[in-house]
Amino acid sequence: MLHENIRTLRKAEGLSQQELAAKLNVVRQTVSKWERGLSVPDSEMLLALSEVLETPVSMLLKETVRTEEAEDLQTIAARLEIINLQLAQRKDMRRRIIRGLCLGVGVVIVIITLMLAAWKSPYLAWNYRDPETAVLGVLVHGGEWVFVRVAPLVLIAAWTGVFLTRRKK
């Protein structure tokens, strides 16, 4: 992919990210994002990148080079559009996974809360003179105590995550 090719060719030229960024008049973080696949250079920057790395654009895009076919901006733009679409799909998939996890955690917290409310702590009526029952009762009560204090915070965090990962129009 493009991000791997940029990193490989930069290292082959003996350039650091900072040096490559300086030659392209961008910040180092931009080069880092390209190399991690978080963003892609636009068509003009891709041409400048190919000049600095002394390689054809087709090599950066991992295409076979045909000598009779000249690279033009429209071909490069079409390839970049495909790469941008793939990045957008990957970002959308991550958003949907995080949203699903937040929804799941919220639902589980509500279900456990309802179960605890229906259960009404029957362990309080147990015979605590028996050491094993006493230990089990303390553990169950301690778990319930921790859940009642932590669950509201987790529920708020889960619903905040659901809100923040909604699809924006």
Short mmCIF file of C-alpha atoms in Angstrom, two decimals:
data_model
loop_
_atom_site.label_atom_id
_atom_site.label_comp_id
_atom_site.label_asym_id
_atom_site.label_seq_id
_atom_site.Cartn_x
_atom_site.Cartn_y
_atom_site.Cartn_z
CA MET A 1 0.00 0.00 0.00
CA LEU A 2 0.90 3.64 -0.32
CA HIS A 3 1.88 4.17 3.33
CA GLU A 4 4.30 1.23 3.27
CA ASN A 5 5.85 2.41 0.01
CA ILE A 6 6.42 5.93 1.35
CA ARG A 7 8.19 4.57 4.45
CA THR A 8 10.29 2.08 2.47
CA LEU A 9 11.37 4.60 -0.17
CA ARG A 10 12.10 7.29 2.45
CA LYS A 11 14.35 4.91 4.35
CA ALA A 12 16.00 3.77 1.11
CA GLU A 13 16.88 7.40 0.39
CA GLY A 14 18.32 7.69 3.91
CA LEU A 15 15.87 10.41 4.93
CA SER A 16 14.25 10.88 8.30
CA GLN A 17 10.60 11.90 8.52
CA GLN A 18 11.74 15.39 9.52
CA GLU A 19 14.07 15.70 6.50
CA LEU A 20 11.39 14.48 4.09
CA ALA A 21 8.87 16.88 5.64
CA ALA A 22 11.30 19.78 5.22
CA LYS A 23 11.82 18.96 1.53
CA LEU A 24 8.05 18.83 0.99
CA ASN A 25 7.31 21.94 3.10
CA VAL A 26 5.01 20.04 5.48
CA VAL A 27 5.27 19.18 9.17
CA ARG A 28 6.78 15.89 10.31
CA GLN A 29 3.41 14.75 11.69
CA THR A 30 1.98 14.84 8.15
CA VAL A 31 4.66 12.42 6.93
CA SER A 32 4.03 10.25 9.99
CA LYS A 33 0.29 10.12 9.20
CA TRP A 34 1.04 9.13 5.60
CA GLU A 35 3.36 6.36 6.75
CA ARG A 36 0.85 5.04 9.30
CA GLY A 37 -1.94 5.05 6.71
CA LEU A 38 -4.05 7.59 8.61
CA SER A 39 -4.13 10.00 5.67
CA VAL A 40 -2.88 10.22 2.11
CA PRO A 41 -1.14 13.00 0.22
CA ASP A 42 -3.17 14.87 -2.38
CA SER A 43 -2.24 14.53 -6.06
CA GLU A 44 0.10 17.56 -6.11
CA MET A 45 1.86 16.39 -2.95
CA LEU A 46 2.11 12.89 -4.40
CA LEU A 47 3.96 14.32 -7.42
CA ALA A 48 6.31 16.27 -5.13
CA LEU A 49 6.83 13.15 -3.04
CA SER A 50 7.74 11.11 -6.10
CA GLU A 51 10.29 13.76 -7.12
CA VAL A 52 11.90 13.90 -3.67
CA LEU A 53 12.03 10.10 -3.38
CA GLU A 54 13.20 9.84 -7.00
CA THR A 55 10.60 7.28 -7.97
CA PRO A 56 7.60 7.32 -10.30
CA VAL A 57 4.15 7.87 -8.81
CA SER A 58 3.12 4.42 -10.04
CA MET A 59 5.79 2.91 -7.78
CA LEU A 60 4.39 4.83 -4.80
CA LEU A 61 0.91 3.56 -5.62
CA LYS A 62 2.30 0.02 -6.14
CA GLU A 63 1.35 -0.14 -9.80
CA THR A 64 3.35 -1.66 -12.60
CA VAL A 65 5.00 0.93 -14.79
CA ARG A 66 4.11 0.98 -18.46
CA THR A 67 6.45 3.07 -20.53
CA GLU A 68 3.86 3.91 -23.17
CA GLU A 69 1.35 5.18 -20.60
CA ALA A 70 2.17 8.55 -19.09
CA GLU A 71 0.96 9.31 -15.59
CA ASP A 72 -1.42 12.25 -15.51
CA LEU A 73 -3.15 14.05 -12.68
CA GLN A 74 -6.53 12.47 -13.42
CA THR A 75 -5.14 8.94 -13.08
CA ILE A 76 -3.41 9.86 -9.84
CA ALA A 77 -6.55 11.58 -8.55
CA ALA A 78 -8.64 8.48 -9.34
CA ARG A 79 -6.23 6.24 -7.44
CA LEU A 80 -6.12 8.63 -4.50
CA GLU A 81 -9.90 8.72 -4.45
CA ILE A 82 -9.95 4.93 -4.10
CA ILE A 83 -7.42 5.11 -1.26
CA ASN A 84 -9.43 7.86 0.47
CA LEU A 85 -12.59 5.76 0.12
CA GLN A 86 -10.82 2.78 1.73
CA LEU A 87 -9.63 4.99 4.61
CA ALA A 88 -13.16 6.34 5.09
CA GLN A 89 -14.59 2.81 5.14
CA ARG A 90 -12.02 1.73 7.72
CA LYS A 91 -12.83 4.76 9.89
CA ASP A 92 -16.57 4.08 9.60
CA MET A 93 -16.06 0.43 10.59
CA ARG A 94 -14.10 1.48 13.69
CA ARG A 95 -16.85 3.97 14.58
CA ARG A 96 -19.54 1.29 14.26
CA ILE A 97 -17.55 -1.18 16.39
CA ILE A 98 -16.99 1.37 19.16
CA ARG A 99 -20.66 2.39 19.04
CA GLY A 100 -21.74 -1.25 19.26
CA LEU A 101 -19.45 -1.87 22.24
CA CYS A 102 -20.78 1.20 24.04
CA LEU A 103 -24.38 0.15 23.37
CA GLY A 104 -23.61 -3.38 24.57
CA VAL A 105 -21.99 -2.17 27.80
CA GLY A 106 -24.95 0.14 28.45
CA VAL A 107 -27.48 -2.64 27.90
CA VAL A 108 -25.54 -5.06 30.13
CA ILE A 109 -25.37 -2.47 32.93
CA VAL A 110 -29.15 -1.88 32.71
CA ILE A 111 -29.89 -5.63 32.71
CA ILE A 112 -27.64 -6.29 35.73
CA THR A 113 -29.22 -3.34 37.56
CA LEU A 114 -32.72 -4.70 36.90
CA MET A 115 -31.65 -8.16 38.04
CA LEU A 116 -30.21 -6.74 41.28
CA ALA A 117 -33.40 -4.76 41.89
CA ALA A 118 -35.53 -7.89 41.37
CA TRP A 119 -33.18 -10.01 43.47
CA LYS A 120 -33.51 -7.70 46.52
CA SER A 121 -30.32 -8.98 48.18
CA PRO A 122 -31.52 -12.37 49.55
CA TYR A 123 -28.08 -12.97 51.07
CA LEU A 124 -28.99 -10.62 53.91
CA ALA A 125 -31.24 -13.35 55.36
CA TRP A 126 -28.51 -16.00 55.28
CA ASN A 127 -27.16 -17.63 58.44
CA TYR A 128 -23.82 -15.90 58.93
CA ARG A 129 -22.77 -18.19 61.80
CA ASP A 130 -21.48 -20.66 59.21
CA PRO A 131 -18.00 -19.36 58.11
CA GLU A 132 -18.40 -20.44 54.46
CA THR A 133 -21.78 -18.76 54.15
CA ALA A 134 -20.39 -15.66 55.85
CA VAL A 135 -17.50 -15.41 53.38
CA LEU A 136 -19.78 -15.96 50.38
CA GLY A 137 -22.27 -13.40 51.73
CA VAL A 138 -19.55 -10.80 52.21
CA LEU A 139 -18.23 -11.42 48.68
CA VAL A 140 -21.69 -11.15 47.10
CA HIS A 141 -22.49 -8.03 49.10
CA GLY A 142 -19.10 -6.49 48.26
CA GLY A 143 -19.61 -7.18 44.54
CA GLU A 144 -23.06 -5.62 44.68
CA TRP A 145 -21.71 -2.62 46.59
CA VAL A 146 -18.94 -2.02 44.01
CA PHE A 147 -21.36 -2.49 41.10
CA VAL A 148 -23.87 0.02 42.50
CA ARG A 149 -21.13 2.64 42.81
CA VAL A 150 -19.32 2.00 39.53
CA ALA A 151 -22.28 1.19 37.24
CA PRO A 152 -23.62 4.77 36.96
CA LEU A 153 -20.22 6.02 35.86
CA VAL A 154 -19.82 3.22 33.33
CA LEU A 155 -23.37 3.80 32.06
CA ILE A 156 -22.70 7.53 31.60
CA ALA A 157 -19.45 6.74 29.77
CA ALA A 158 -21.22 4.19 27.55
CA TRP A 159 -24.04 6.54 26.56
CA THR A 160 -21.51 9.34 25.99
CA GLY A 161 -19.64 6.98 23.66
CA VAL A 162 -22.89 6.18 21.84
CA PHE A 163 -23.58 9.90 21.45
CA LEU A 164 -20.06 10.73 20.26
CA THR A 165 -19.97 7.91 17.71
CA ARG A 166 -23.30 8.71 16.07
CA ARG A 167 -23.27 9.23 12.31
CA LYS A 168 -22.89 12.91 11.54
CA LYS A 169 -24.64 14.29 8.48
#
